[in-house]
GROMACS .gro file of C-alpha atoms in nm:
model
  417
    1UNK     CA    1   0.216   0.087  -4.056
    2UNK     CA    2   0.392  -0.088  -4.295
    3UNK     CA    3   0.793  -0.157  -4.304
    4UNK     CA    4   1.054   0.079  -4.477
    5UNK     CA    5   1.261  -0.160  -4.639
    6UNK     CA    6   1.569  -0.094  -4.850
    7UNK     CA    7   1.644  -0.240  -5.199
    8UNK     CA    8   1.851  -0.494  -5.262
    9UNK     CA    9   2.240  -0.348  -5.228
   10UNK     CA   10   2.358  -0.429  -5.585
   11UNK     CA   11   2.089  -0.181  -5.737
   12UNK     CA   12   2.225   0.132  -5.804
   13UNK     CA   13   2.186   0.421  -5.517
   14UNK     CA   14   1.967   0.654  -5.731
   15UNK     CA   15   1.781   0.399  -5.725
   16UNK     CA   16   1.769   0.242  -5.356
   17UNK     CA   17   1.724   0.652  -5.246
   18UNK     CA   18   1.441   0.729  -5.510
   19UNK     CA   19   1.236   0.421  -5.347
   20UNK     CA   20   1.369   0.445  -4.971
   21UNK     CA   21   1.211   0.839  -4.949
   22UNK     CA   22   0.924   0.700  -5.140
   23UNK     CA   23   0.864   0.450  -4.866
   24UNK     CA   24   0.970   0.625  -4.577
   25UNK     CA   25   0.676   0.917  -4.669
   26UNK     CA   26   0.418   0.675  -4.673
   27UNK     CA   27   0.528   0.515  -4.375
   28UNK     CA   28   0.599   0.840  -4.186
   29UNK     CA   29   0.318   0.867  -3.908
   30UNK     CA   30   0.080   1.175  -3.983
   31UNK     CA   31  -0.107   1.175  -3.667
   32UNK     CA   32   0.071   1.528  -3.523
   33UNK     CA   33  -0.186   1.497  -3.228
   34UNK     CA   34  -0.007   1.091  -3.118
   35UNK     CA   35   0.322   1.246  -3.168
   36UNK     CA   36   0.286   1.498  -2.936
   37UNK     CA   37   0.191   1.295  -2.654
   38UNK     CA   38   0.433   0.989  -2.780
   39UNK     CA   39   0.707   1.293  -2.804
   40UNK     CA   40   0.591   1.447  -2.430
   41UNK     CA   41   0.581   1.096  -2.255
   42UNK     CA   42   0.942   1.046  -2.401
   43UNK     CA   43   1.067   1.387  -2.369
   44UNK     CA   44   1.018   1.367  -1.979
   45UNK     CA   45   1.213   0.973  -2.001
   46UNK     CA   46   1.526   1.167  -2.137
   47UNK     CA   47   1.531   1.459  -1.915
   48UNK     CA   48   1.541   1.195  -1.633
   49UNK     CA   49   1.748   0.956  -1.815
   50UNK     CA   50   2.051   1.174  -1.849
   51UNK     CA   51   1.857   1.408  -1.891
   52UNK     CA   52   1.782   1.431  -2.271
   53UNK     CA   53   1.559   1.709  -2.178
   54UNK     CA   54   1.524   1.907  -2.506
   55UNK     CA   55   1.321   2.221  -2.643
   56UNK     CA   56   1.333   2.271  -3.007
   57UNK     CA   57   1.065   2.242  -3.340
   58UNK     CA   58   1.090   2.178  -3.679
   59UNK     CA   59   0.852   2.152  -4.048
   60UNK     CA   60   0.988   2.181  -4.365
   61UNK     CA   61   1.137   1.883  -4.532
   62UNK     CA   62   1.513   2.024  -4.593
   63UNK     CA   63   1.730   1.730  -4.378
   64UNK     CA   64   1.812   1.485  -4.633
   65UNK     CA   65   1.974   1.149  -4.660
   66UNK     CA   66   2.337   1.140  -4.729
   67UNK     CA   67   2.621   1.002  -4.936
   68UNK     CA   68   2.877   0.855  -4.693
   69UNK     CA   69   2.995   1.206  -4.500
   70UNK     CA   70   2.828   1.386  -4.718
   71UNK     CA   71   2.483   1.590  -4.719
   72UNK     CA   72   2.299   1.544  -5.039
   73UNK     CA   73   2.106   1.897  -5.073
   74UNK     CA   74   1.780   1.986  -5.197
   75UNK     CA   75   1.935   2.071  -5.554
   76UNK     CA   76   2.064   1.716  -5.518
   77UNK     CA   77   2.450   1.837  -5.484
   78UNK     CA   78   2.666   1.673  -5.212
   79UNK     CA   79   2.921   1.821  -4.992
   80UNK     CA   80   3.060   1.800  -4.651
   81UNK     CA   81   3.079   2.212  -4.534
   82UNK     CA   82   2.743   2.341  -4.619
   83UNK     CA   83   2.377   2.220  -4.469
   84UNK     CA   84   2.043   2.196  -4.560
   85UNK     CA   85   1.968   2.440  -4.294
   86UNK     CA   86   2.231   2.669  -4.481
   87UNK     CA   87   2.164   2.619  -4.792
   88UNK     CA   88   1.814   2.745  -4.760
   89UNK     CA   89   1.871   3.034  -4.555
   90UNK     CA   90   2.119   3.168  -4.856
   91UNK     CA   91   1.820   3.143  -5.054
   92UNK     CA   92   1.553   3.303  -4.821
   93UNK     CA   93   1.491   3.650  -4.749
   94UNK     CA   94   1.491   3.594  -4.350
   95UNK     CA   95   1.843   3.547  -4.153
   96UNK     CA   96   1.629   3.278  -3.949
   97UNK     CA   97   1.738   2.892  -4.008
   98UNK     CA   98   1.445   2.712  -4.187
   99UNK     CA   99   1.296   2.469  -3.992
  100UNK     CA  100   1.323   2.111  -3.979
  101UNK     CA  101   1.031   1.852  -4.054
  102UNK     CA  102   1.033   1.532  -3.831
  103UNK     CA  103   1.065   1.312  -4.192
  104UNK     CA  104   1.376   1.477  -4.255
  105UNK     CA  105   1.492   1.424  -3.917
  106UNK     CA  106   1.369   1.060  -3.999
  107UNK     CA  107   1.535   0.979  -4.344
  108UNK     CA  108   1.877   1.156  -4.163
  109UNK     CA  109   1.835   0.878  -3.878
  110UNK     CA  110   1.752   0.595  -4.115
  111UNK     CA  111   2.087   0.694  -4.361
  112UNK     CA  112   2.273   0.716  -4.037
  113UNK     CA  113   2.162   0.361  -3.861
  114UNK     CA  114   2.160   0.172  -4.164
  115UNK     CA  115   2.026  -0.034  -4.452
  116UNK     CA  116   1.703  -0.262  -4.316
  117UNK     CA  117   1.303  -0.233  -4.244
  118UNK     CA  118   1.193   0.056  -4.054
  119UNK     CA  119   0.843   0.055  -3.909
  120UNK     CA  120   0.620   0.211  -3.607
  121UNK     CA  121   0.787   0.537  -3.720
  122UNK     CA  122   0.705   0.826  -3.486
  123UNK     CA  123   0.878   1.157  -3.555
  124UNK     CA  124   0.839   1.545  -3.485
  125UNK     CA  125   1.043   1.854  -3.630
  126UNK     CA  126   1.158   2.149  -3.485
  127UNK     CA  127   0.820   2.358  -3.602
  128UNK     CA  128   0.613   2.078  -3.445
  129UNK     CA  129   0.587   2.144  -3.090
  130UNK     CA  130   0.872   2.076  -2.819
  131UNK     CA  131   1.155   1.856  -2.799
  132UNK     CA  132   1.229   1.718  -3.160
  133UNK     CA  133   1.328   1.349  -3.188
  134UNK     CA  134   1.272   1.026  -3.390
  135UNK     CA  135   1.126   0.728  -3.240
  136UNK     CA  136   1.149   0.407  -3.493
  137UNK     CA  137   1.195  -0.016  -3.521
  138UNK     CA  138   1.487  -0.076  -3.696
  139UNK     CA  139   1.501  -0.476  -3.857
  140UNK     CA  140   1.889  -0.569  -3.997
  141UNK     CA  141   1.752  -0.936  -4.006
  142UNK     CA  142   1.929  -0.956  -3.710
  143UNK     CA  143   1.697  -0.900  -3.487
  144UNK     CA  144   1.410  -0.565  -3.413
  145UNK     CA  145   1.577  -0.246  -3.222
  146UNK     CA  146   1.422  -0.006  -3.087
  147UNK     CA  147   1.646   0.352  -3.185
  148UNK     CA  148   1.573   0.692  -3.073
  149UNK     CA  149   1.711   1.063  -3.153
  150UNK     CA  150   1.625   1.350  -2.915
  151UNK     CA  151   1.775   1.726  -2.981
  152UNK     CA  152   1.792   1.995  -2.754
  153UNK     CA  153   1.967   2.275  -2.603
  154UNK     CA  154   2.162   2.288  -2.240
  155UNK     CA  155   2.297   2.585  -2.057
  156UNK     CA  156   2.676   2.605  -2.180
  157UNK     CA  157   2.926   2.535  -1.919
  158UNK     CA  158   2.591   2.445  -1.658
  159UNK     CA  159   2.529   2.145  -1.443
  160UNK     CA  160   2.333   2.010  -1.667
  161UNK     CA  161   2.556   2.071  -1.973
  162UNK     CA  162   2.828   1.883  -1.758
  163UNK     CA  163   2.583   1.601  -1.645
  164UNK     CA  164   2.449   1.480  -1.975
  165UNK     CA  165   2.811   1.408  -2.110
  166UNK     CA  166   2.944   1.193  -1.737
  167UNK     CA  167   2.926   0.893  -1.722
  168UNK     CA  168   2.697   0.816  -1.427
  169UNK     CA  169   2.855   0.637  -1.088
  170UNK     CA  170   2.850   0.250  -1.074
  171UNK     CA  171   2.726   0.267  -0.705
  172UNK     CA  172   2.360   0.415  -0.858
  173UNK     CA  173   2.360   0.251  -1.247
  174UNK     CA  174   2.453  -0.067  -1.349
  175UNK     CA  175   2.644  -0.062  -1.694
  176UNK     CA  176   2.924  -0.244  -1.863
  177UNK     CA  177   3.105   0.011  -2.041
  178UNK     CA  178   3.106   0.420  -2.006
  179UNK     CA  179   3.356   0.613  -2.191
  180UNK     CA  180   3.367   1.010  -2.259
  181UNK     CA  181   3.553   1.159  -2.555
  182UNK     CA  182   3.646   1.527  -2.661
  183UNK     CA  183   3.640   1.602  -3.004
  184UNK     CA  184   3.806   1.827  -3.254
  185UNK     CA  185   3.566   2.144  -3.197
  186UNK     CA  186   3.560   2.093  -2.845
  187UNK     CA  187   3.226   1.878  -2.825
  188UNK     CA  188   3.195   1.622  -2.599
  189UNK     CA  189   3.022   1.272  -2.662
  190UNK     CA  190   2.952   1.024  -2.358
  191UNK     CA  191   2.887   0.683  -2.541
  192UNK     CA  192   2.733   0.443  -2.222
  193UNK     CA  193   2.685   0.088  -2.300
  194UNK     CA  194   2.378  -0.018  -2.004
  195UNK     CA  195   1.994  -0.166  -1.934
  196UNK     CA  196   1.693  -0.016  -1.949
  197UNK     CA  197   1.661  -0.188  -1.605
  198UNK     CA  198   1.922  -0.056  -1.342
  199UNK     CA  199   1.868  -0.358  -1.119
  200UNK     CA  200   1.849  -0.597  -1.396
  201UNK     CA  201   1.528  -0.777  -1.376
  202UNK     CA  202   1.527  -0.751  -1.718
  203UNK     CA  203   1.814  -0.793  -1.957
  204UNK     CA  204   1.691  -0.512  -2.173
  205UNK     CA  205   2.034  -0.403  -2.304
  206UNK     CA  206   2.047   0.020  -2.334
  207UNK     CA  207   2.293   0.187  -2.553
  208UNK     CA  208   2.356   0.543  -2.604
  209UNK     CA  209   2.548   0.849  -2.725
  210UNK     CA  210   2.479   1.220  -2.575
  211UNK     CA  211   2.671   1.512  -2.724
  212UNK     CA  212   2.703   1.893  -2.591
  213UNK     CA  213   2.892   2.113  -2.821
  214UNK     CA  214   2.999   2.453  -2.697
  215UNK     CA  215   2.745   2.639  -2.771
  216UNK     CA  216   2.526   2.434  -2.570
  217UNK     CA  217   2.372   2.199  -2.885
  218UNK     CA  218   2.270   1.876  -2.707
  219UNK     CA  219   2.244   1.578  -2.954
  220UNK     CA  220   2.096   1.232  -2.810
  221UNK     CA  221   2.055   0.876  -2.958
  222UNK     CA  222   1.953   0.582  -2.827
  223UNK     CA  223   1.887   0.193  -2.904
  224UNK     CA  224   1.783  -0.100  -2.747
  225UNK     CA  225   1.774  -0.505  -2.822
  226UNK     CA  226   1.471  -0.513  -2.821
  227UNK     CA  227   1.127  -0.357  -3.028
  228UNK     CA  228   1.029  -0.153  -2.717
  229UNK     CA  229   1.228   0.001  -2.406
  230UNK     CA  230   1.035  -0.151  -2.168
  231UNK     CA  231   0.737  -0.513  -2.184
  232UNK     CA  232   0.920  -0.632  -2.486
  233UNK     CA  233   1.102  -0.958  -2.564
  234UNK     CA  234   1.510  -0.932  -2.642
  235UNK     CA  235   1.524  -0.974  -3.008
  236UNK     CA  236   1.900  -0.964  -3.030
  237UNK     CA  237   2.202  -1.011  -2.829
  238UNK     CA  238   2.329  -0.644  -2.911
  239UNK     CA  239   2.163  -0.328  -3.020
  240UNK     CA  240   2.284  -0.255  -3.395
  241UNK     CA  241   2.471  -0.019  -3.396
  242UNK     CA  242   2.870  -0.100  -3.199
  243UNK     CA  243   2.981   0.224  -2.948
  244UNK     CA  244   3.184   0.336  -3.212
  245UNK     CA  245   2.918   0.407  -3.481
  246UNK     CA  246   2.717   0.540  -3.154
  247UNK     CA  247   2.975   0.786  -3.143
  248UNK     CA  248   3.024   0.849  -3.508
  249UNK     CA  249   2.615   0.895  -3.538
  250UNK     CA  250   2.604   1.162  -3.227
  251UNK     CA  251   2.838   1.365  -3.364
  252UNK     CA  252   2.667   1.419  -3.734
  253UNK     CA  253   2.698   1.804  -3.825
  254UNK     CA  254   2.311   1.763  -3.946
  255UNK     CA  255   2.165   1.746  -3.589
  256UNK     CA  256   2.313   2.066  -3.510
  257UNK     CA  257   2.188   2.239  -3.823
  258UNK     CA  258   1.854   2.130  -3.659
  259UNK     CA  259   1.887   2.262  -3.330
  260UNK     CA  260   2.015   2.593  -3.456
  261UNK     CA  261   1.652   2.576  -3.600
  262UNK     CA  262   1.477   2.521  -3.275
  263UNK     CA  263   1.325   2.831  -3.182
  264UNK     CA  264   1.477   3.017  -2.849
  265UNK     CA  265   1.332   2.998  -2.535
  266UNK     CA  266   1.249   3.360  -2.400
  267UNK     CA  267   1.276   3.227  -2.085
  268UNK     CA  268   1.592   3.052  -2.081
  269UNK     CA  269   1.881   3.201  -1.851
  270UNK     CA  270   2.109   3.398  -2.059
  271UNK     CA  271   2.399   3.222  -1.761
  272UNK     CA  272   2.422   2.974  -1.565
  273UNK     CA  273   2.293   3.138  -1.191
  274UNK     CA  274   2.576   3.188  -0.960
  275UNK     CA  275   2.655   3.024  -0.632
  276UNK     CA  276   2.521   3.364  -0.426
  277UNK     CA  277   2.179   3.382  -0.639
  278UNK     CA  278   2.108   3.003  -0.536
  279UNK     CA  279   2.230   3.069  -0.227
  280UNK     CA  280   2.443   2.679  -0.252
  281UNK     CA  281   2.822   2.687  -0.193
  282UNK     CA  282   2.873   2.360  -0.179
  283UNK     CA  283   2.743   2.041  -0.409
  284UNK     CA  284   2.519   1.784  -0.141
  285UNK     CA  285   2.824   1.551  -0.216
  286UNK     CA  286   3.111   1.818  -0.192
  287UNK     CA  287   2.922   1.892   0.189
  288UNK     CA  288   2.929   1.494   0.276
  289UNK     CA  289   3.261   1.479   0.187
  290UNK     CA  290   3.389   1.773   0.465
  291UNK     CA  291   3.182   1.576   0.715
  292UNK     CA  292   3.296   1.255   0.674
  293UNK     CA  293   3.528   1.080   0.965
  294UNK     CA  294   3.897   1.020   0.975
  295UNK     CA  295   4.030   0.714   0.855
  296UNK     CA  296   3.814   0.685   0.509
  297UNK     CA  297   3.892   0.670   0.149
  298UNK     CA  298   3.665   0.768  -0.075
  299UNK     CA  299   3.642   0.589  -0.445
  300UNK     CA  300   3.379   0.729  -0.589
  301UNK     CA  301   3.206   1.022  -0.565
  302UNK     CA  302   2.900   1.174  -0.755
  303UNK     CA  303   2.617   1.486  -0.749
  304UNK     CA  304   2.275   1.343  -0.986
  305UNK     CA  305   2.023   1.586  -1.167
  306UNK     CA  306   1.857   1.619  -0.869
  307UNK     CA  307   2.067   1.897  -0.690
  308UNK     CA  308   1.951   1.766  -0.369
  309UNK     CA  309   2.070   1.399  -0.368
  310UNK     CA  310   2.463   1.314  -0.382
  311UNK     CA  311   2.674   1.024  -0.243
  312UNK     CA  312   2.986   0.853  -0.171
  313UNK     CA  313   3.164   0.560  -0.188
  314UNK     CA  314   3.407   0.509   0.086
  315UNK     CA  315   3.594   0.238   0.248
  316UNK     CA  316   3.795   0.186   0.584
  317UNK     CA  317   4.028  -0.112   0.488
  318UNK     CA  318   3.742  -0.371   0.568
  319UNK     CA  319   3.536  -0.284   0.237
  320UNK     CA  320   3.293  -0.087   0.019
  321UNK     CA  321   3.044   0.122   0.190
  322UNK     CA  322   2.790   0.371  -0.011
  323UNK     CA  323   2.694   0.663   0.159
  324UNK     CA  324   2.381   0.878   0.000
  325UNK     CA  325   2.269   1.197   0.143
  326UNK     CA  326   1.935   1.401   0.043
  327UNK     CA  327   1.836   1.692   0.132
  328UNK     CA  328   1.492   1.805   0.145
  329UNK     CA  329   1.342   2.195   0.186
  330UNK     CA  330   1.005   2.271   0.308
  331UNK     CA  331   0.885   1.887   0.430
  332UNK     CA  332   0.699   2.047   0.686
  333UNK     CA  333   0.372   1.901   0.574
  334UNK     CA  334   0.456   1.559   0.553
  335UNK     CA  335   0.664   1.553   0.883
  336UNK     CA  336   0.400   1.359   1.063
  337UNK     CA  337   0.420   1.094   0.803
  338UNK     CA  338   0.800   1.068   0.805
  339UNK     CA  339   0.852   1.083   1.207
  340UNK     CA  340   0.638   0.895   1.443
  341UNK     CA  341   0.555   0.934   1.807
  342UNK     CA  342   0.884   0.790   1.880
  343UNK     CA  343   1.111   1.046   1.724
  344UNK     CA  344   1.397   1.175   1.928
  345UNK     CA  345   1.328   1.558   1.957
  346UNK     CA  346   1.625   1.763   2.051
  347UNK     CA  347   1.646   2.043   2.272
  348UNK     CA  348   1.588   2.330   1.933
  349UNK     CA  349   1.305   2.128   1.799
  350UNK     CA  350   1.538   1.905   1.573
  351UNK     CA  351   1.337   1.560   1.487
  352UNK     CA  352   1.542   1.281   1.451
  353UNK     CA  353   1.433   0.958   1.356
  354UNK     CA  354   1.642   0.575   1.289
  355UNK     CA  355   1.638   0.302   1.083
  356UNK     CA  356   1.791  -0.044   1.038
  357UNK     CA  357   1.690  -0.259   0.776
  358UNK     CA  358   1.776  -0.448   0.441
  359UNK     CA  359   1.875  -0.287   0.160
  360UNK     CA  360   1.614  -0.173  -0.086
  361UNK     CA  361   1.761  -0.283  -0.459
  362UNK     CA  362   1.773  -0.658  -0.398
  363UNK     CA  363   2.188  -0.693  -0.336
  364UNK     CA  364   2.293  -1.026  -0.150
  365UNK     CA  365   2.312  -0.971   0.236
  366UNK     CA  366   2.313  -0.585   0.184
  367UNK     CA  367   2.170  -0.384   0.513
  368UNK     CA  368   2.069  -0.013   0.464
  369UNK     CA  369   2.135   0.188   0.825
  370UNK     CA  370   1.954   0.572   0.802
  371UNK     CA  371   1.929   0.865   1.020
  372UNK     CA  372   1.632   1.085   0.911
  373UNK     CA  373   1.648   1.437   1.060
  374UNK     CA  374   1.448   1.735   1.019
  375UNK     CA  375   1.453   2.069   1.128
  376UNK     CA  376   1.184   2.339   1.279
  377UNK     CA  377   1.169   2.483   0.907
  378UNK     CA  378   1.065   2.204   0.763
  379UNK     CA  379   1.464   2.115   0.612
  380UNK     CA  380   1.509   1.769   0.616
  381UNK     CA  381   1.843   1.573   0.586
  382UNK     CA  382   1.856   1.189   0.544
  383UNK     CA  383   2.156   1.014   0.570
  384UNK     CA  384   2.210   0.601   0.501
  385UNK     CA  385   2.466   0.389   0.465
  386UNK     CA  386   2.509   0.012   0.328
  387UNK     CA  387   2.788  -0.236   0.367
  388UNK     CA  388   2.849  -0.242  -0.005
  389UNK     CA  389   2.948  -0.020  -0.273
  390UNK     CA  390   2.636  -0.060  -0.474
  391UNK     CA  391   2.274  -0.145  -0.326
  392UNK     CA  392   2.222  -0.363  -0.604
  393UNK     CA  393   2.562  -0.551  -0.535
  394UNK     CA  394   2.641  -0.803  -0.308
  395UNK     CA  395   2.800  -0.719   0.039
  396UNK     CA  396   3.115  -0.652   0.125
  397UNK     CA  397   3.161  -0.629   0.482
  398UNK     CA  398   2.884  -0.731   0.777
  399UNK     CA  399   2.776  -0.388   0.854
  400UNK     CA  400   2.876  -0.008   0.719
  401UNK     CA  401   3.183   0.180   0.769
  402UNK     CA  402   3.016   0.451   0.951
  403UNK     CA  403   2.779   0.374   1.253
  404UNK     CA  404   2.500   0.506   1.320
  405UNK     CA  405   2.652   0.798   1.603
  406UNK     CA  406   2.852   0.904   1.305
  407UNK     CA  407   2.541   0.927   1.029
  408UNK     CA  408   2.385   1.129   1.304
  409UNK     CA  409   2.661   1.356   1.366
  410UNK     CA  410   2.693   1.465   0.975
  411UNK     CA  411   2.289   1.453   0.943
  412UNK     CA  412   2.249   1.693   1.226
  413UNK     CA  413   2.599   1.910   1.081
  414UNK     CA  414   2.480   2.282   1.046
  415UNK     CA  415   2.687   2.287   0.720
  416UNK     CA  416   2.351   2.127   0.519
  417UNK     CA  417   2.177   2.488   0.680
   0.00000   0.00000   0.00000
């Protein structure tokens, strides 16, 4: 496919926009049947990423580039209240917002990231199938970046709502910076500056930006150094674009003119379910922290997308220690796999089974002590502990704050029932 490339900056704009949507048509990728895999494949990266998940569609070419802060419209006037997606509904005899094609989610991207040569353009709209986004390599001359856009919805005021916008624990993701930022409409924006690589085997540098508004609009963009995520050479000592513009790009009123023209999901809860109809009280980490022993701080403390997994990160006075806790329903049929003929088996059936080994993430002199337990019913609760703050960090102390009498104690607690 070959490169979008902008005019040379002293030509006037007319002029540099007349030829950029030129280009950018011809390059856009018309193979709807790619895109939908490309879009699936990546669609399921986000929701695990931070959970990017998104469900929207989109056809009609109304997103277009802008001037500075403003929209330029299909009649080709600007201004900074009304949409594309508005503008057309005035015009149309249906209340519904018109959709949005995956070029015009494109060309809003491209005005957004920057003057340079776009190529490998992927890109689908909100009338195309599920989970919108733009996939492209961006070229400054400084270097190839991979940049993506995802769109979606999330549950107001839900888990997940809350999740995509915190910035993760450093005991489970390696990152430099993380910051979280309110803005004037009550939208938040996490901007996290990371690696594509949470152990670092690769110095793939990761940047991005994930906004929820209020009503649940979830806005996601992300870039690397680098052509390609992942089995791709660093191009470039930074992605393009600083935190700041990160921010700044996140929070463009055009993505959320595009999600309001997602179509609903029928199947989507109206609320988020309450404590009684999931039958949870407490968070996995909220229950480790009641059963912890006297005499520990804790530092850090953190629930993931997976409701079932949480930790801590506690310390005695002698160091760091992470503590991670899952919990496991209906395991039942892999029980023999998990506990050997030399289980312990307690008096009510209770299997309980022991570890002591290394750590598993490659941190210098880190051990990883477990106590894997699980019940007649087939709940299982596994409990370790390492003598550092991070598996992926050196130690801190010879051995865990908690020994193994007290990891059995909370992994056999009747709280996790």
């Amino acid at each position: 496919m070959p490169d979008t490339q902008h005019s040379d900056p002293l030509d006037p704009f007319e002029e540099r926009l007349t030829a950029g949507l030129h280009d950018a048509g011809n390059a856009f990728e018309t193979d709807r049947a790619a895109l939908a895999t490309a879009g699936a494949l990546k669609g399921r990266r986000r929701l695990l990423r931070r959970r990017n998940a998104a469900v929207m569609s989109g056809a009609a070419g109304i997103a277009l580039v802008g001037v500075g802060g403003a929209l330029l419209l299909p009649s080709g006037s600007t201004g900074t209240q009304a949409s594309p997606a508005t503008s057309t509904r005035a015009s149309a005899t249906s209340s519904a917002p018109a959709p949005v094609s995956g070029e015009a989610l494109f060309r809003s991207l491209a005005h957004l990231v920057g003057d340079g040569a776009y190529s490998k353009v992927e890109a689908r709209g909100t009338a195309e199938g599920p989970s919108p986004y733009v996939h492209v390599v961006f070229d400054d001359g400084k270097g190839k970046s991979a940049v993506e856009l995802s769109l979606g919805r999330v549950e107001p005021g839900s888990d997940e709502a809350r999740q995509a916008t915190t910035c993760p624990g450093k005991a489970l993701t390696h990152y430099d910076a993380c910051g979280t930022s309110r803005l004037a409409d009550g939208s938040v924006v996490m901007v996290l500056q990371g690696y594509e690589y949470p152990d670092r085997r690769v110095d793939t540098k990761l940047w991005s930006a994930a906004l929820v508004t209020p009503q649940g609009q979830h806005v996601s963009i992300s870039e690397w150094n680098a052509a390609a995520e992942k089995d791709a050479p660093i191009t470039r000592p930074q992605p393009p674009l600083s935190p700041a513009q990160l921010r700044k790009a996140a929070a463009a009123t055009i993505w959320r003119d595009a999600i309001d023209a997602m179509p609903v999901d029928p199947n989507s809860p109206v609320t988020p379910p309450s404590p009684t109809e999931t039958g949870a009280t407490l968070s996995v980490t909220s229950t480790l922290r009641t059963l912890l022993p006297k005499g520990l701080t804790v530092s850090e403390a953190g629930d993931t997308d997976d409701s079932g997994f949480g930790y801590l990160v506690v310390d005695d006075g002698k160091g760091k220690t992470l503590v991670q806790v899952n919990v496991q329903a209906d395991m039942s049929d892999v029980e023999g796999e998990l506990f050997g003929s030399d289980a312990e088996v307690l008096s009510d059936g209770t299997k309980v089974a022991t570890h002591l080994g290394p750590g598993e993430k490659g941190g210098s002199g880190v051990v990883m002590w477990t106590v894997d337990t699980i019940r007649t019913d087939g709940r299982r609760v596994v409990i370790s502990a390492f003598n550092s703050g991070a598996q992926d960090t050196p130690a801190t102390r010879p051995t865990p704050a908690l020994t193994m009498n007290q990891l059995r104690t909370i992994a056999l607690s009747p709280n996790w029932l």
